[in-house]
Amino acid sequence: MSRTLGLIDVGVGNLASLEGVLDDMGVSVARVSTSEELSTMDSIILGGVGNFSDAMSRLNDSGLAKGLGNFFDSGKPIMGICLGMQLLFDSGYEGASEGGKATGLGIIEGEVVPLRPGAGARVPHVGWNQVRLSRSHEVLSGISDNTDFYFVHSFVANTVNPPHILGVTSHGVVFTSMVANKNAIGFQFHPEKSQKAGRQILSNFVEWAP
Amino acid sequence: MVRKRVIALVLHLAGRAVKTTNFANPLVVGDVARACQVLSDQEADEIFLLNIDPDESSSDSFFEVVLNVSRRVSVPLAIGGGLTSQALIDRAFSSGADKVVVQSLVERSPETIIRASKKYGAQSLVACLDYRESPPEESFGLGPEPVDDAILAKIKQVGSLEVGEILLQSMGRDGTRMGLDTLTALKAQRFSQLPIVVAGGAGNAEHLADAFKCGADGVAVGSLFSLGDYNPIRAKALLRNAGVDVRPGV
């Protein structure tokens, strides 16, 4: 029986390139917008651009936030990309009311804070940068230490539990660029925009049986 | 630290890829989707695809091209040209743009840019400023208050618009391969916190190295890749030899 990978647009697009890469790899892909659809998927990728608070409101309104919690508990693979990775954490400050923070999916411990790299490094962090591997993981099979990936973001994960850190990147400050907890994995960079190495990660994810 | 970026700049006119000189005299250089795919395979760090057709009705066919391109490239794709409303920005993203380049909205409707930024995040928006360099006697010096300099005033204005980077295009250097405007690159990186991409005049790897050393975060390259015997792999190999931190070959 063929396995279906569900794509959830956590923001406001764009999933076209992700869909294109997965199509090329021969993966059966379906867009998911309800928790009923979600429950029939074999794995899930959270993608799209937007801001943390708006994205969480949409996921709560559609019932997908609760659905994703159940999906995680069922042990099936979940990948978060960029904003999708950030939403896996407990909370985030982007777009939240003054001084407050919005609640995330709570799948991985940590919060999402503004990137403040100090003098000499610009925000947003846009472009190709290296990822230093903190530990091995099935989805990172074939990925060498210090491989370049494409980043475009202004917020970063903070106070991540060290065993969950898969890799870090330096841009004025060192931040967590890859995380994993059980059957969930997240990338601050865009594998679908990162040529061969990014494709390798997506292909490993499709084969992953946590 | 994030690497310096070598960006391929592709212009779209009436369904074809073209190259201009001083923003005029478009010369057809090939098929847009094929050109973008080749540039992606040749390890351009990003692709900026701009529609230069002045006819507003060209946007439908342009977005079809964008959708096709977005499925054929494995590097980030920024889309611009004629995006004069929120609806057109939405269509650019839904056609596969990873980033959108806004231009006339900077002057005509800054509030539209701010709205788009709330929706897509500032990091998804590039503000493009086309300018003519002032004669040397007027732009001389790097003093603390270069108020006479129209382009610097615009760069400062863009700082309040919630965009993620600035693309500076020198109209006088476009298509000439005479070298990039390093003086403006140097000023821009001092007067803005945003990443700066410069375009216009790249004629060889030394020109790119000069712009990077003057503070450009990215250089957008047109003629050098579409008409010259350079390609992104070769340009980046030469840049690495010149000590510029670009992404190594994969």
mmCIF file of N, CA, C and O in Angstrom, chain B residues 141-236:
data_model
loop_
_atom_site.group_PDB
_atom_site.id
_atom_site.type_symbol
_atom_site.label_atom_id
_atom_site.label_comp_id
_atom_site.label_asym_id
_atom_site.label_seq_id
_atom_site.Cartn_x
_atom_site.Cartn_y
_atom_site.Cartn_z
ATOM 1 N N GLY B 141 32.931 61.517 -1.001
ATOM 2 C CA GLY B 141 33.035 61.524 0.453
ATOM 3 C C GLY B 141 32.082 60.577 1.138
ATOM 4 O O GLY B 141 31.051 60.213 0.601
ATOM 5 N N LEU B 142 32.457 60.160 2.330
ATOM 6 C CA LEU B 142 31.646 59.227 3.122
ATOM 7 C C LEU B 142 31.264 59.878 4.446
ATOM 8 O O LEU B 142 31.270 59.248 5.482
ATOM 9 N N GLY B 143 30.987 61.146 4.407
ATOM 10 C CA GLY B 143 30.700 61.902 5.631
ATOM 11 C C GLY B 143 29.485 61.362 6.361
ATOM 12 O O GLY B 143 28.735 60.562 5.817
ATOM 13 N N PRO B 144 29.275 61.797 7.585
ATOM 14 C CA PRO B 144 28.187 61.268 8.388
ATOM 15 C C PRO B 144 26.805 61.733 7.920
ATOM 16 O O PRO B 144 25.817 61.105 8.248
ATOM 17 N N GLU B 145 26.716 62.803 7.156
ATOM 18 C CA GLU B 145 25.402 63.300 6.760
ATOM 19 C C GLU B 145 25.302 63.500 5.257
ATOM 20 O O GLU B 145 25.292 64.616 4.763
ATOM 21 N N PRO B 146 25.237 62.403 4.504
ATOM 22 C CA PRO B 146 25.202 62.546 3.050
ATOM 23 C C PRO B 146 23.781 62.830 2.578
ATOM 24 O O PRO B 146 23.185 62.080 1.830
ATOM 25 N N VAL B 147 23.213 63.946 3.070
ATOM 26 C CA VAL B 147 21.809 64.259 2.789
ATOM 27 C C VAL B 147 21.561 64.568 1.320
ATOM 28 O O VAL B 147 20.445 64.481 0.838
ATOM 29 N N ASP B 148 22.638 64.914 0.613
ATOM 30 C CA ASP B 148 22.471 65.251 -0.802
ATOM 31 C C ASP B 148 22.226 64.013 -1.647
ATOM 32 O O ASP B 148 21.892 64.091 -2.805
ATOM 33 N N ASP B 149 22.413 62.879 -1.043
ATOM 34 C CA ASP B 149 22.419 61.657 -1.825
ATOM 35 C C ASP B 149 21.033 61.024 -1.824
ATOM 36 O O ASP B 149 20.584 60.456 -0.836
ATOM 37 N N ALA B 150 20.329 61.121 -2.967
ATOM 38 C CA ALA B 150 18.945 60.667 -3.039
ATOM 39 C C ALA B 150 18.815 59.186 -2.706
ATOM 40 O O ALA B 150 17.879 58.768 -2.024
ATOM 41 N N ILE B 151 19.774 58.382 -3.173
ATOM 42 C CA ILE B 151 19.646 56.942 -2.960
ATOM 43 C C ILE B 151 19.782 56.585 -1.476
ATOM 44 O O ILE B 151 19.087 55.710 -0.964
ATOM 45 N N LEU B 152 20.633 57.335 -0.757
ATOM 46 C CA LEU B 152 20.774 57.046 0.669
ATOM 47 C C LEU B 152 19.500 57.397 1.420
ATOM 48 O O LEU B 152 19.101 56.709 2.358
ATOM 49 N N ALA B 153 18.844 58.484 0.985
ATOM 50 C CA ALA B 153 17.575 58.846 1.611
ATOM 51 C C ALA B 153 16.558 57.718 1.424
ATOM 52 O O ALA B 153 15.829 57.353 2.348
ATOM 53 N N LYS B 154 16.555 57.142 0.222
ATOM 54 C CA LYS B 154 15.621 56.038 -0.036
ATOM 55 C C LYS B 154 15.966 54.805 0.797
ATOM 56 O O LYS B 154 15.084 54.112 1.285
ATOM 57 N N ILE B 155 17.266 54.533 0.923
ATOM 58 C CA ILE B 155 17.693 53.369 1.704
ATOM 59 C C ILE B 155 17.224 53.523 3.150
ATOM 60 O O ILE B 155 16.726 52.581 3.766
ATOM 61 N N LYS B 156 17.341 54.738 3.673
ATOM 62 C CA LYS B 156 16.888 54.979 5.051
ATOM 63 C C LYS B 156 15.380 54.817 5.160
ATOM 64 O O LYS B 156 14.869 54.241 6.117
ATOM 65 N N GLN B 157 14.667 55.316 4.143
ATOM 66 C CA GLN B 157 13.204 55.220 4.134
ATOM 67 C C GLN B 157 12.764 53.750 4.150
ATOM 68 O O GLN B 157 11.845 53.370 4.869
ATOM 69 N N VAL B 158 13.480 52.923 3.370
ATOM 70 C CA VAL B 158 13.142 51.503 3.292
ATOM 71 C C VAL B 158 13.320 50.826 4.650
ATOM 72 O O VAL B 158 12.612 49.874 4.978
ATOM 73 N N GLY B 159 14.230 51.346 5.454
ATOM 74 C CA GLY B 159 14.459 50.792 6.787
ATOM 75 C C GLY B 159 13.212 50.764 7.646
ATOM 76 O O GLY B 159 13.094 49.951 8.554
ATOM 77 N N SER B 160 12.244 51.653 7.350
ATOM 78 C CA SER B 160 11.039 51.711 8.166
ATOM 79 C C SER B 160 9.903 50.872 7.569
ATOM 80 O O SER B 160 8.791 50.874 8.088
ATOM 81 N N LEU B 161 10.171 50.162 6.478
ATOM 82 C CA LEU B 161 9.092 49.482 5.754
ATOM 83 C C LEU B 161 8.917 48.013 6.106
ATOM 84 O O LEU B 161 8.073 47.340 5.531
ATOM 85 N N GLU B 162 9.735 47.478 6.983
ATOM 86 C CA GLU B 162 9.649 46.059 7.315
ATOM 87 C C GLU B 162 9.846 45.164 6.096
ATOM 88 O O GLU B 162 8.995 44.341 5.772
ATOM 89 N N VAL B 163 10.965 45.387 5.410
ATOM 90 C CA VAL B 163 11.369 44.439 4.379
ATOM 91 C C VAL B 163 12.609 43.707 4.892
ATOM 92 O O VAL B 163 13.201 44.106 5.900
ATOM 93 N N GLY B 164 12.987 42.633 4.208
ATOM 94 C CA GLY B 164 14.080 41.797 4.696
ATOM 95 C C GLY B 164 15.423 42.069 4.054
ATOM 96 O O GLY B 164 16.451 41.679 4.586
ATOM 97 N N GLU B 165 15.428 42.705 2.889
ATOM 98 C CA GLU B 165 16.695 43.074 2.275
ATOM 99 C C GLU B 165 16.466 44.149 1.220
ATOM 100 O O GLU B 165 15.325 44.458 0.861
ATOM 101 N N ILE B 166 17.575 44.713 0.741
ATOM 102 C CA ILE B 166 17.501 45.790 -0.251
ATOM 103 C C ILE B 166 18.302 45.388 -1.480
ATOM 104 O O ILE B 166 19.455 44.955 -1.365
ATOM 105 N N LEU B 167 17.660 45.516 -2.656
ATOM 106 C CA LEU B 167 18.350 45.298 -3.936
ATOM 107 C C LEU B 167 18.595 46.659 -4.570
ATOM 108 O O LEU B 167 17.652 47.408 -4.846
ATOM 109 N N LEU B 168 19.864 47.008 -4.767
ATOM 110 C CA LEU B 168 20.229 48.295 -5.361
ATOM 111 C C LEU B 168 20.656 48.072 -6.801
ATOM 112 O O LEU B 168 21.636 47.360 -7.061
ATOM 113 N N GLN B 169 19.915 48.659 -7.747
ATOM 114 C CA GLN B 169 20.269 48.482 -9.158
ATOM 115 C C GLN B 169 20.751 49.795 -9.751
ATOM 116 O O GLN B 169 19.978 50.748 -9.861
ATOM 117 N N SER B 170 22.010 49.826 -10.163
ATOM 118 C CA SER B 170 22.534 51.013 -10.832
ATOM 119 C C SER B 170 22.145 50.963 -12.305
ATOM 120 O O SER B 170 22.608 50.101 -13.053
ATOM 121 N N MET B 171 21.280 51.901 -12.715
ATOM 122 C CA MET B 171 20.787 51.901 -14.098
ATOM 123 C C MET B 171 21.915 52.213 -15.071
ATOM 124 O O MET B 171 21.989 51.673 -16.168
ATOM 125 N N GLY B 172 22.823 53.084 -14.663
ATOM 126 C CA GLY B 172 23.912 53.492 -15.549
ATOM 127 C C GLY B 172 24.903 52.368 -15.810
ATOM 128 O O GLY B 172 25.613 52.370 -16.820
ATOM 129 N N ARG B 173 24.969 51.401 -14.904
ATOM 130 C CA ARG B 173 25.939 50.309 -15.064
ATOM 131 C C ARG B 173 25.303 49.058 -15.667
ATOM 132 O O ARG B 173 26.020 48.155 -16.118
ATOM 133 N N ASP B 174 23.946 48.997 -15.648
ATOM 134 C CA ASP B 174 23.238 47.814 -16.137
ATOM 135 C C ASP B 174 23.731 47.409 -17.531
ATOM 136 O O ASP B 174 23.745 48.234 -18.451
ATOM 137 N N GLY B 175 24.162 46.170 -17.676
ATOM 138 C CA GLY B 175 24.560 45.636 -18.984
ATOM 139 C C GLY B 175 25.907 46.103 -19.493
ATOM 140 O O GLY B 175 26.327 45.709 -20.577
ATOM 141 N N THR B 176 26.614 46.954 -18.732
ATOM 142 C CA THR B 176 27.870 47.517 -19.245
ATOM 143 C C THR B 176 29.089 46.659 -18.889
ATOM 144 O O THR B 176 30.124 46.772 -19.541
ATOM 145 N N ARG B 177 28.985 45.868 -17.848
ATOM 146 C CA ARG B 177 30.107 45.050 -17.333
ATOM 147 C C ARG B 177 31.328 45.912 -16.983
ATOM 148 O O ARG B 177 32.466 45.482 -17.115
ATOM 149 N N MET B 178 31.063 47.161 -16.541
ATOM 150 C CA MET B 178 32.149 48.084 -16.215
ATOM 151 C C MET B 178 32.584 47.988 -14.747
ATOM 152 O O MET B 178 33.511 48.657 -14.314
ATOM 153 N N GLY B 179 31.934 47.143 -13.973
ATOM 154 C CA GLY B 179 32.222 47.075 -12.537
ATOM 155 C C GLY B 179 31.011 47.544 -11.758
ATOM 156 O O GLY B 179 30.204 48.339 -12.264
ATOM 157 N N LEU B 180 30.869 47.029 -10.523
ATOM 158 C CA LEU B 180 29.701 47.378 -9.699
ATOM 159 C C LEU B 180 29.931 48.695 -8.973
ATOM 160 O O LEU B 180 31.062 49.159 -8.839
ATOM 161 N N ASP B 181 28.853 49.285 -8.494
ATOM 162 C CA ASP B 181 28.926 50.559 -7.777
ATOM 163 C C ASP B 181 29.330 50.282 -6.322
ATOM 164 O O ASP B 181 28.484 50.160 -5.438
ATOM 165 N N THR B 182 30.620 50.183 -6.085
ATOM 166 C CA THR B 182 31.107 49.823 -4.746
ATOM 167 C C THR B 182 30.915 50.957 -3.739
ATOM 168 O O THR B 182 30.743 50.709 -2.558
ATOM 169 N N LEU B 183 30.928 52.195 -4.228
ATOM 170 C CA LEU B 183 30.778 53.327 -3.304
ATOM 171 C C LEU B 183 29.387 53.298 -2.655
ATOM 172 O O LEU B 183 29.252 53.448 -1.439
ATOM 173 N N THR B 184 28.362 53.061 -3.471
ATOM 174 C CA THR B 184 27.012 53.002 -2.916
ATOM 175 C C THR B 184 26.850 51.766 -2.024
ATOM 176 O O THR B 184 26.186 51.817 -0.996
ATOM 177 N N ALA B 185 27.492 50.657 -2.395
ATOM 178 C CA ALA B 185 27.444 49.451 -1.546
ATOM 179 C C ALA B 185 28.012 49.772 -0.171
ATOM 180 O O ALA B 185 27.434 49.418 0.868
ATOM 181 N N LEU B 186 29.132 50.472 -0.179
ATOM 182 C CA LEU B 186 29.812 50.822 1.067
ATOM 183 C C LEU B 186 28.938 51.725 1.945
ATOM 184 O O LEU B 186 28.798 51.516 3.150
ATOM 185 N N LYS B 187 28.312 52.716 1.302
ATOM 186 C CA LYS B 187 27.440 53.629 2.063
ATOM 187 C C LYS B 187 26.206 52.886 2.569
ATOM 188 O O LYS B 187 25.796 53.052 3.714
ATOM 189 N N ALA B 188 25.623 52.060 1.686
ATOM 190 C CA ALA B 188 24.374 51.385 2.046
ATOM 191 C C ALA B 188 24.564 50.497 3.259
ATOM 192 O O ALA B 188 23.726 50.475 4.162
ATOM 193 N N GLN B 189 25.657 49.754 3.302
ATOM 194 C CA GLN B 189 25.824 48.847 4.433
ATOM 195 C C GLN B 189 26.105 49.611 5.725
ATOM 196 O O GLN B 189 25.885 49.107 6.814
ATOM 197 N N ARG B 190 26.550 50.864 5.584
ATOM 198 C CA ARG B 190 26.737 51.683 6.796
ATOM 199 C C ARG B 190 25.434 52.297 7.280
ATOM 200 O O ARG B 190 25.258 52.525 8.473
ATOM 201 N N PHE B 191 24.533 52.578 6.325
ATOM 202 C CA PHE B 191 23.331 53.315 6.699
ATOM 203 C C PHE B 191 22.096 52.438 6.839
ATOM 204 O O PHE B 191 21.012 52.926 7.121
ATOM 205 N N SER B 192 22.259 51.131 6.626
ATOM 206 C CA SER B 192 21.125 50.231 6.803
ATOM 207 C C SER B 192 21.586 48.992 7.557
ATOM 208 O O SER B 192 22.727 48.563 7.424
ATOM 209 N N GLN B 193 20.662 48.450 8.358
ATOM 210 C CA GLN B 193 20.952 47.202 9.080
ATOM 211 C C GLN B 193 20.600 45.983 8.238
ATOM 212 O O GLN B 193 20.883 44.860 8.624
ATOM 213 N N LEU B 194 19.924 46.230 7.102
ATOM 214 C CA LEU B 194 19.419 45.111 6.302
ATOM 215 C C LEU B 194 20.495 44.555 5.377
ATOM 216 O O LEU B 194 21.411 45.280 4.999
ATOM 217 N N PRO B 195 20.370 43.285 4.999
ATOM 218 C CA PRO B 195 21.275 42.755 3.977
ATOM 219 C C PRO B 195 21.144 43.555 2.677
ATOM 220 O O PRO B 195 20.037 43.944 2.290
ATOM 221 N N ILE B 196 22.287 43.814 2.029
ATOM 222 C CA ILE B 196 22.323 44.629 0.816
ATOM 223 C C ILE B 196 22.761 43.768 -0.376
ATOM 224 O O ILE B 196 23.786 43.091 -0.317
ATOM 225 N N VAL B 197 21.950 43.812 -1.442
ATOM 226 C CA VAL B 197 22.312 43.141 -2.695
ATOM 227 C C VAL B 197 22.515 44.217 -3.753
ATOM 228 O O VAL B 197 21.665 45.104 -3.898
ATOM 229 N N VAL B 198 23.635 44.171 -4.471
ATOM 230 C CA VAL B 198 23.876 45.176 -5.510
ATOM 231 C C VAL B 198 23.830 44.525 -6.887
ATOM 232 O O VAL B 198 24.171 43.356 -7.051
ATOM 233 N N ALA B 199 23.386 45.296 -7.871
ATOM 234 C CA ALA B 199 23.281 44.804 -9.244
ATOM 235 C C ALA B 199 23.668 45.909 -10.209
ATOM 236 O O ALA B 199 23.494 47.095 -9.912
ATOM 237 N N GLY B 200 24.166 45.504 -11.356
ATOM 238 C CA GLY B 200 24.519 46.445 -12.416
ATOM 239 C C GLY B 200 26.019 46.567 -12.569
ATOM 240 O O GLY B 200 26.688 47.092 -11.681
ATOM 241 N N GLY B 201 26.539 46.060 -13.682
ATOM 242 C CA GLY B 201 27.933 46.305 -14.021
ATOM 243 C C GLY B 201 28.917 45.183 -13.759
ATOM 244 O O GLY B 201 30.101 45.334 -14.048
ATOM 245 N N ALA B 202 28.448 44.043 -13.206
ATOM 246 C CA ALA B 202 29.390 42.944 -12.947
ATOM 247 C C ALA B 202 29.959 42.438 -14.269
ATOM 248 O O ALA B 202 29.214 42.042 -15.161
ATOM 249 N N GLY B 203 31.279 42.465 -14.403
ATOM 250 C CA GLY B 203 31.906 42.046 -15.650
ATOM 251 C C GLY B 203 32.925 40.933 -15.484
ATOM 252 O O GLY B 203 33.336 40.301 -16.444
ATOM 253 N N ASN B 204 33.336 40.703 -14.251
ATOM 254 C CA ASN B 204 34.257 39.588 -13.971
ATOM 255 C C ASN B 204 34.251 39.315 -12.469
ATOM 256 O O ASN B 204 33.605 40.035 -11.700
ATOM 257 N N ALA B 205 34.974 38.289 -12.042
ATOM 258 C CA ALA B 205 34.955 37.892 -10.635
ATOM 259 C C ALA B 205 35.569 38.965 -9.735
ATOM 260 O O ALA B 205 35.152 39.128 -8.586
ATOM 261 N N GLU B 206 36.533 39.712 -10.267
ATOM 262 C CA GLU B 206 37.133 40.777 -9.440
ATOM 263 C C GLU B 206 36.101 41.840 -9.084
ATOM 264 O O GLU B 206 36.106 42.375 -7.974
ATOM 265 N N HIS B 207 35.231 42.150 -10.042
ATOM 266 C CA HIS B 207 34.165 43.114 -9.753
ATOM 267 C C HIS B 207 33.287 42.621 -8.609
ATOM 268 O O HIS B 207 32.904 43.390 -7.728
ATOM 269 N N LEU B 208 32.969 41.327 -8.636
ATOM 270 C CA LEU B 208 32.136 40.775 -7.561
ATOM 271 C C LEU B 208 32.889 40.850 -6.233
ATOM 272 O O LEU B 208 32.335 41.258 -5.210
ATOM 273 N N ALA B 209 34.159 40.464 -6.264
ATOM 274 C CA ALA B 209 34.967 40.488 -5.033
ATOM 275 C C ALA B 209 35.024 41.900 -4.461
ATOM 276 O O ALA B 209 34.901 42.092 -3.245
ATOM 277 N N ASP B 210 35.180 42.905 -5.342
ATOM 278 C CA ASP B 210 35.230 44.301 -4.882
ATOM 279 C C ASP B 210 33.938 44.673 -4.159
ATOM 280 O O ASP B 210 33.970 45.298 -3.091
ATOM 281 N N ALA B 211 32.798 44.300 -4.740
ATOM 282 C CA ALA B 211 31.511 44.657 -4.129
ATOM 283 C C ALA B 211 31.353 43.969 -2.774
ATOM 284 O O ALA B 211 30.895 44.580 -1.805
ATOM 285 N N PHE B 212 31.738 42.694 -2.699
ATOM 286 C CA PHE B 212 31.629 41.983 -1.417
ATOM 287 C C PHE B 212 32.530 42.625 -0.374
ATOM 288 O O PHE B 212 32.144 42.805 0.780
ATOM 289 N N LYS B 213 33.727 43.000 -0.792
ATOM 290 C CA LYS B 213 34.662 43.592 0.170
ATOM 291 C C LYS B 213 34.181 44.970 0.621
ATOM 292 O O LYS B 213 34.578 45.444 1.687
ATOM 293 N N CYS B 214 33.321 45.608 -0.186
ATOM 294 C CA CYS B 214 32.757 46.900 0.213
ATOM 295 C C CYS B 214 31.448 46.720 0.992
ATOM 296 O O CYS B 214 30.724 47.703 1.215
ATOM 297 N N GLY B 215 31.135 45.513 1.385
ATOM 298 C CA GLY B 215 30.017 45.319 2.301
ATOM 299 C C GLY B 215 28.758 44.753 1.692
ATOM 300 O O GLY B 215 27.784 44.530 2.411
ATOM 301 N N ALA B 216 28.741 44.504 0.376
ATOM 302 C CA ALA B 216 27.542 43.890 -0.198
ATOM 303 C C ALA B 216 27.398 42.476 0.368
ATOM 304 O O ALA B 216 28.388 41.768 0.542
ATOM 305 N N ASP B 217 26.145 42.093 0.691
ATOM 306 C CA ASP B 217 25.888 40.743 1.178
ATOM 307 C C ASP B 217 25.629 39.801 0.009
ATOM 308 O O ASP B 217 25.846 38.599 0.102
ATOM 309 N N GLY B 218 25.143 40.378 -1.092
ATOM 310 C CA GLY B 218 24.908 39.595 -2.299
ATOM 311 C C GLY B 218 25.165 40.454 -3.514
ATOM 312 O O GLY B 218 25.080 41.683 -3.446
ATOM 313 N N VAL B 219 25.515 39.810 -4.628
ATOM 314 C CA VAL B 219 25.616 40.515 -5.897
ATOM 315 C C VAL B 219 24.700 39.796 -6.880
ATOM 316 O O VAL B 219 24.726 38.569 -6.975
ATOM 317 N N ALA B 220 23.855 40.569 -7.580
ATOM 318 C CA ALA B 220 22.967 39.985 -8.582
ATOM 319 C C ALA B 220 23.602 40.174 -9.948
ATOM 320 O O ALA B 220 23.971 41.290 -10.317
ATOM 321 N N VAL B 221 23.734 39.078 -10.668
ATOM 322 C CA VAL B 221 24.509 39.051 -11.904
ATOM 323 C C VAL B 221 23.604 38.736 -13.087
ATOM 324 O O VAL B 221 22.892 37.737 -13.071
ATOM 325 N N GLY B 222 23.621 39.606 -14.108
ATOM 326 C CA GLY B 222 22.818 39.382 -15.309
ATOM 327 C C GLY B 222 23.682 38.999 -16.495
ATOM 328 O O GLY B 222 23.924 37.818 -16.752
ATOM 329 N N SER B 223 24.207 40.019 -17.206
ATOM 330 C CA SER B 223 24.961 39.784 -18.458
ATOM 331 C C SER B 223 26.089 38.777 -18.304
ATOM 332 O O SER B 223 26.337 37.983 -19.193
ATOM 333 N N LEU B 224 26.778 38.855 -17.190
ATOM 334 C CA LEU B 224 27.973 38.022 -17.009
ATOM 335 C C LEU B 224 27.618 36.540 -17.168
ATOM 336 O O LEU B 224 28.405 35.776 -17.715
ATOM 337 N N PHE B 225 26.424 36.151 -16.691
ATOM 338 C CA PHE B 225 26.020 34.750 -16.818
ATOM 339 C C PHE B 225 25.265 34.486 -18.121
ATOM 340 O O PHE B 225 25.348 33.399 -18.667
ATOM 341 N N SER B 226 24.494 35.479 -18.613
ATOM 342 C CA SER B 226 23.659 35.184 -19.779
ATOM 343 C C SER B 226 24.387 35.452 -21.090
ATOM 344 O O SER B 226 24.068 34.864 -22.108
ATOM 345 N N LEU B 227 25.366 36.328 -21.077
ATOM 346 C CA LEU B 227 26.063 36.679 -22.322
ATOM 347 C C LEU B 227 27.559 36.381 -22.253
ATOM 348 O O LEU B 227 28.215 36.250 -23.278
ATOM 349 N N GLY B 228 28.117 36.277 -21.079
ATOM 350 C CA GLY B 228 29.560 36.059 -20.961
ATOM 351 C C GLY B 228 29.883 34.574 -20.897
ATOM 352 O O GLY B 228 29.005 33.731 -20.984
ATOM 353 N N ASP B 229 31.144 34.252 -20.738
ATOM 354 C CA ASP B 229 31.523 32.847 -20.644
ATOM 355 C C ASP B 229 31.669 32.412 -19.178
ATOM 356 O O ASP B 229 32.305 31.434 -18.863
ATOM 357 N N TYR B 230 31.067 33.191 -18.261
ATOM 358 C CA TYR B 230 31.071 32.840 -16.850
ATOM 359 C C TYR B 230 29.844 31.999 -16.530
ATOM 360 O O TYR B 230 28.834 32.065 -17.224
ATOM 361 N N ASN B 231 29.936 31.257 -15.437
ATOM 362 C CA ASN B 231 28.743 30.669 -14.844
ATOM 363 C C ASN B 231 28.937 30.749 -13.334
ATOM 364 O O ASN B 231 30.038 31.060 -12.864
ATOM 365 N N PRO B 232 27.897 30.485 -12.539
ATOM 366 C CA PRO B 232 28.033 30.640 -11.086
ATOM 367 C C PRO B 232 29.141 29.788 -10.478
ATOM 368 O O PRO B 232 29.850 30.243 -9.570
ATOM 369 N N ILE B 233 29.329 28.561 -10.971
ATOM 370 C CA ILE B 233 30.378 27.695 -10.393
ATOM 371 C C ILE B 233 31.749 28.362 -10.563
ATOM 372 O O ILE B 233 32.531 28.453 -9.623
ATOM 373 N N ARG B 234 31.994 28.843 -11.788
ATOM 374 C CA ARG B 234 33.295 29.445 -12.059
ATOM 375 C C ARG B 234 33.470 30.740 -11.255
ATOM 376 O O ARG B 234 34.522 30.980 -10.659
ATOM 377 N N ALA B 235 32.426 31.566 -11.232
ATOM 378 C CA ALA B 235 32.527 32.833 -10.500
ATOM 379 C C ALA B 235 32.848 32.572 -9.030
ATOM 380 O O ALA B 235 33.696 33.241 -8.435
ATOM 381 N N LYS B 236 32.184 31.559 -8.447
ATOM 382 C CA LYS B 236 32.393 31.312 -7.016
ATOM 383 C C LYS B 236 33.756 30.686 -6.736
ATOM 384 O O LYS B 236 34.362 30.953 -5.693
#
